Short mmCIF file of the C-alpha atoms (twelve columns), coordinates in Angstrom:
data_MODEL
# 
_entry.id   MODEL 
# 
loop_
_atom_site.group_PDB 
_atom_site.id 
_atom_site.type_symbol 
_atom_site.label_atom_id 
_atom_site.label_alt_id 
_atom_site.label_comp_id 
_atom_site.label_asym_id 
_atom_site.label_seq_id 
_atom_site.Cartn_x 
_atom_site.Cartn_y 
_atom_site.Cartn_z 
_atom_site.pdbx_PDB_model_num 
ATOM 1   C CA . MET A 1   111.407 98.150  -167.384 1 
ATOM 2   C CA . ALA A 2   114.396 100.161 -167.611 1 
ATOM 3   C CA . ARG A 3   116.977 97.227  -166.721 1 
ATOM 4   C CA . ILE A 4   115.954 95.338  -169.841 1 
ATOM 5   C CA . PHE A 5   117.354 97.858  -172.084 1 
ATOM 6   C CA . VAL A 6   120.537 98.643  -169.816 1 
ATOM 7   C CA . THR A 7   121.841 95.458  -169.506 1 
ATOM 8   C CA . PRO A 8   122.154 94.634  -173.278 1 
ATOM 9   C CA . ASP A 9   123.483 98.161  -174.044 1 
ATOM 10  C CA . ARG A 10  126.115 97.421  -171.125 1 
ATOM 11  C CA . PHE A 11  127.042 94.464  -173.046 1 
ATOM 12  C CA . PHE A 12  127.810 96.304  -176.580 1 
ATOM 13  C CA . THR A 13  128.810 99.352  -175.194 1 
ATOM 14  C CA . GLY A 14  130.670 98.781  -172.105 1 
ATOM 15  C CA . ILE A 15  128.909 101.410 -170.595 1 
ATOM 16  C CA . GLU A 16  127.026 101.441 -167.354 1 
ATOM 17  C CA . ILE A 17  124.655 103.425 -166.446 1 
ATOM 18  C CA . HIS A 18  122.054 102.840 -163.585 1 
ATOM 19  C CA . PRO A 19  118.535 103.298 -164.556 1 
ATOM 20  C CA . GLY A 20  118.305 105.708 -161.846 1 
ATOM 21  C CA . ALA A 21  120.908 108.134 -162.408 1 
ATOM 22  C CA . LYS A 22  119.578 111.530 -164.029 1 
ATOM 23  C CA . ILE A 23  121.431 112.519 -167.110 1 
ATOM 24  C CA . GLY A 24  121.500 116.110 -168.584 1 
ATOM 25  C CA . ARG A 25  121.052 117.260 -172.223 1 
ATOM 26  C CA . ARG A 26  124.193 116.988 -174.395 1 
ATOM 27  C CA . VAL A 27  126.359 114.144 -172.546 1 
ATOM 28  C CA . PHE A 28  129.206 113.104 -174.124 1 
ATOM 29  C CA . ILE A 29  130.711 109.718 -173.218 1 
ATOM 30  C CA . ASP A 30  134.014 109.479 -175.808 1 
ATOM 31  C CA . HIS A 31  135.341 106.076 -176.451 1 
ATOM 32  C CA . GLY A 32  132.971 104.812 -173.457 1 
ATOM 33  C CA . MET A 33  134.409 101.423 -172.623 1 
ATOM 34  C CA . GLY A 34  134.545 101.063 -168.591 1 
ATOM 35  C CA . VAL A 35  132.276 104.177 -167.882 1 
ATOM 36  C CA . VAL A 36  129.936 103.410 -164.967 1 
ATOM 37  C CA . ILE A 37  127.536 105.916 -163.252 1 
ATOM 38  C CA . GLY A 38  125.833 105.334 -160.555 1 
ATOM 39  C CA . GLU A 39  122.285 105.296 -159.152 1 
ATOM 40  C CA . THR A 40  121.911 108.300 -157.507 1 
ATOM 41  C CA . ALA A 41  124.624 110.247 -159.641 1 
ATOM 42  C CA . GLU A 42  123.223 113.362 -161.581 1 
ATOM 43  C CA . VAL A 43  125.119 114.491 -164.693 1 
ATOM 44  C CA . GLY A 44  124.316 118.191 -165.687 1 
ATOM 45  C CA . ASP A 45  124.062 119.336 -169.307 1 
ATOM 46  C CA . ASP A 46  127.261 119.330 -171.626 1 
ATOM 47  C CA . VAL A 47  129.617 117.126 -169.722 1 
ATOM 48  C CA . THR A 48  132.189 115.294 -171.758 1 
ATOM 49  C CA . MET A 49  133.448 111.870 -170.124 1 
ATOM 50  C CA . TYR A 50  136.476 109.652 -171.206 1 
ATOM 51  C CA . HIS A 51  136.948 105.889 -170.929 1 
ATOM 52  C CA . GLY A 52  136.903 104.610 -167.508 1 
ATOM 53  C CA . VAL A 53  135.273 107.063 -165.663 1 
ATOM 54  C CA . THR A 54  133.580 106.353 -162.474 1 
ATOM 55  C CA . LEU A 55  130.837 108.000 -160.767 1 
ATOM 56  C CA . GLY A 56  130.690 105.600 -157.973 1 
ATOM 57  C CA . GLY A 57  129.061 105.586 -154.430 1 
ATOM 58  C CA . THR A 58  130.772 105.255 -150.815 1 
ATOM 59  C CA . SER A 59  127.563 103.712 -148.757 1 
ATOM 60  C CA . LEU A 60  125.286 100.857 -149.345 1 
ATOM 61  C CA . GLU A 61  122.279 102.705 -147.632 1 
ATOM 62  C CA . LYS A 62  119.565 103.850 -149.728 1 
ATOM 63  C CA . ILE A 63  120.469 107.440 -149.433 1 
ATOM 64  C CA . LYS A 64  121.982 110.134 -152.164 1 
ATOM 65  C CA . ARG A 65  125.723 108.186 -152.453 1 
ATOM 66  C CA . HIS A 66  126.982 109.306 -155.889 1 
ATOM 67  C CA . PRO A 67  128.282 112.419 -156.972 1 
ATOM 68  C CA . THR A 68  126.497 115.679 -158.776 1 
ATOM 69  C CA . ILE A 69  128.367 116.955 -161.892 1 
ATOM 70  C CA . LYS A 70  127.399 120.423 -162.750 1 
ATOM 71  C CA . ASP A 71  126.957 121.657 -166.271 1 
ATOM 72  C CA . ASN A 72  129.817 121.966 -168.374 1 
ATOM 73  C CA . VAL A 73  131.981 119.960 -166.772 1 
ATOM 74  C CA . VAL A 74  135.031 117.768 -168.687 1 
ATOM 75  C CA . ILE A 75  136.254 114.237 -166.605 1 
ATOM 76  C CA . GLY A 76  139.150 112.720 -167.982 1 
ATOM 77  C CA . THR A 77  140.130 109.046 -168.768 1 
ATOM 78  C CA . GLY A 78  139.917 106.715 -165.723 1 
ATOM 79  C CA . ALA A 79  138.870 109.060 -163.300 1 
ATOM 80  C CA . LYS A 80  137.036 108.071 -160.309 1 
ATOM 81  C CA . ILE A 81  134.884 110.462 -158.472 1 
ATOM 82  C CA . LEU A 82  133.482 108.459 -155.617 1 
ATOM 83  C CA . GLY A 83  130.705 110.150 -153.069 1 
ATOM 84  C CA . PRO A 84  127.560 112.224 -152.752 1 
ATOM 85  C CA . PHE A 85  129.404 115.877 -153.279 1 
ATOM 86  C CA . ASP A 86  129.165 118.118 -156.435 1 
ATOM 87  C CA . ILE A 87  131.498 118.819 -159.093 1 
ATOM 88  C CA . GLY A 88  131.120 122.528 -159.574 1 
ATOM 89  C CA . SER A 89  129.968 123.700 -163.255 1 
ATOM 90  C CA . ASN A 90  133.209 124.597 -165.519 1 
ATOM 91  C CA . SER A 91  135.699 122.383 -164.089 1 
ATOM 92  C CA . MET A 92  137.735 120.021 -165.407 1 
ATOM 93  C CA . ILE A 93  138.727 116.772 -163.654 1 
ATOM 94  C CA . GLY A 94  142.357 115.190 -164.879 1 
ATOM 95  C CA . ALA A 95  142.904 111.768 -166.125 1 
ATOM 96  C CA . GLY A 96  143.182 109.086 -163.670 1 
ATOM 97  C CA . SER A 97  142.167 111.630 -160.527 1 
ATOM 98  C CA . VAL A 98  140.431 110.287 -157.412 1 
ATOM 99  C CA . VAL A 99  138.428 112.488 -156.192 1 
ATOM 100 C CA . ILE A 100 136.496 112.212 -152.810 1 
ATOM 101 C CA . ARG A 101 135.661 115.857 -151.916 1 
ATOM 102 C CA . GLU A 102 133.475 118.635 -153.401 1 
ATOM 103 C CA . VAL A 103 135.307 120.304 -156.266 1 
ATOM 104 C CA . PRO A 104 134.322 124.523 -156.288 1 
ATOM 105 C CA . PRO A 105 133.344 125.830 -159.843 1 
ATOM 106 C CA . ASN A 106 135.831 126.875 -162.325 1 
ATOM 107 C CA . SER A 107 138.423 124.293 -161.007 1 
ATOM 108 C CA . THR A 108 140.847 122.218 -162.057 1 
ATOM 109 C CA . VAL A 109 141.554 118.846 -160.594 1 
ATOM 110 C CA . VAL A 110 144.468 116.286 -160.842 1 
ATOM 111 C CA . GLY A 111 145.778 113.585 -158.910 1 
ATOM 112 C CA . TYR A 112 144.157 113.257 -155.632 1 
ATOM 113 C CA . ARG A 113 141.200 115.439 -154.248 1 
ATOM 114 C CA . ALA A 114 140.880 114.607 -150.477 1 
ATOM 115 C CA . GLY A 115 140.679 117.573 -148.769 1 
# 
């Protein structure tokens, strides 16, 4: 049933949120064209995402493969967060960043976060 609503919404908004994703309260997607939120992604409360953000998976197996975004996180334009790990509360992910490792709470990440 959820797919019936998701497909036209994606066409009109440019935002693709998998029906299995868990989205918190007061999530703000500003200029949402190109935002993709994967099936096992979890987004906390008071999160802000800008256009082109991807919360993507790194496996085809039926396990937790998308990130968990904790509360009060800001994700900049075009950021790619790939994998089954946490982005800590009150963190900021800079525009164009690629994040493939966990981010501790109260952190700022810019560029490529691999280690």
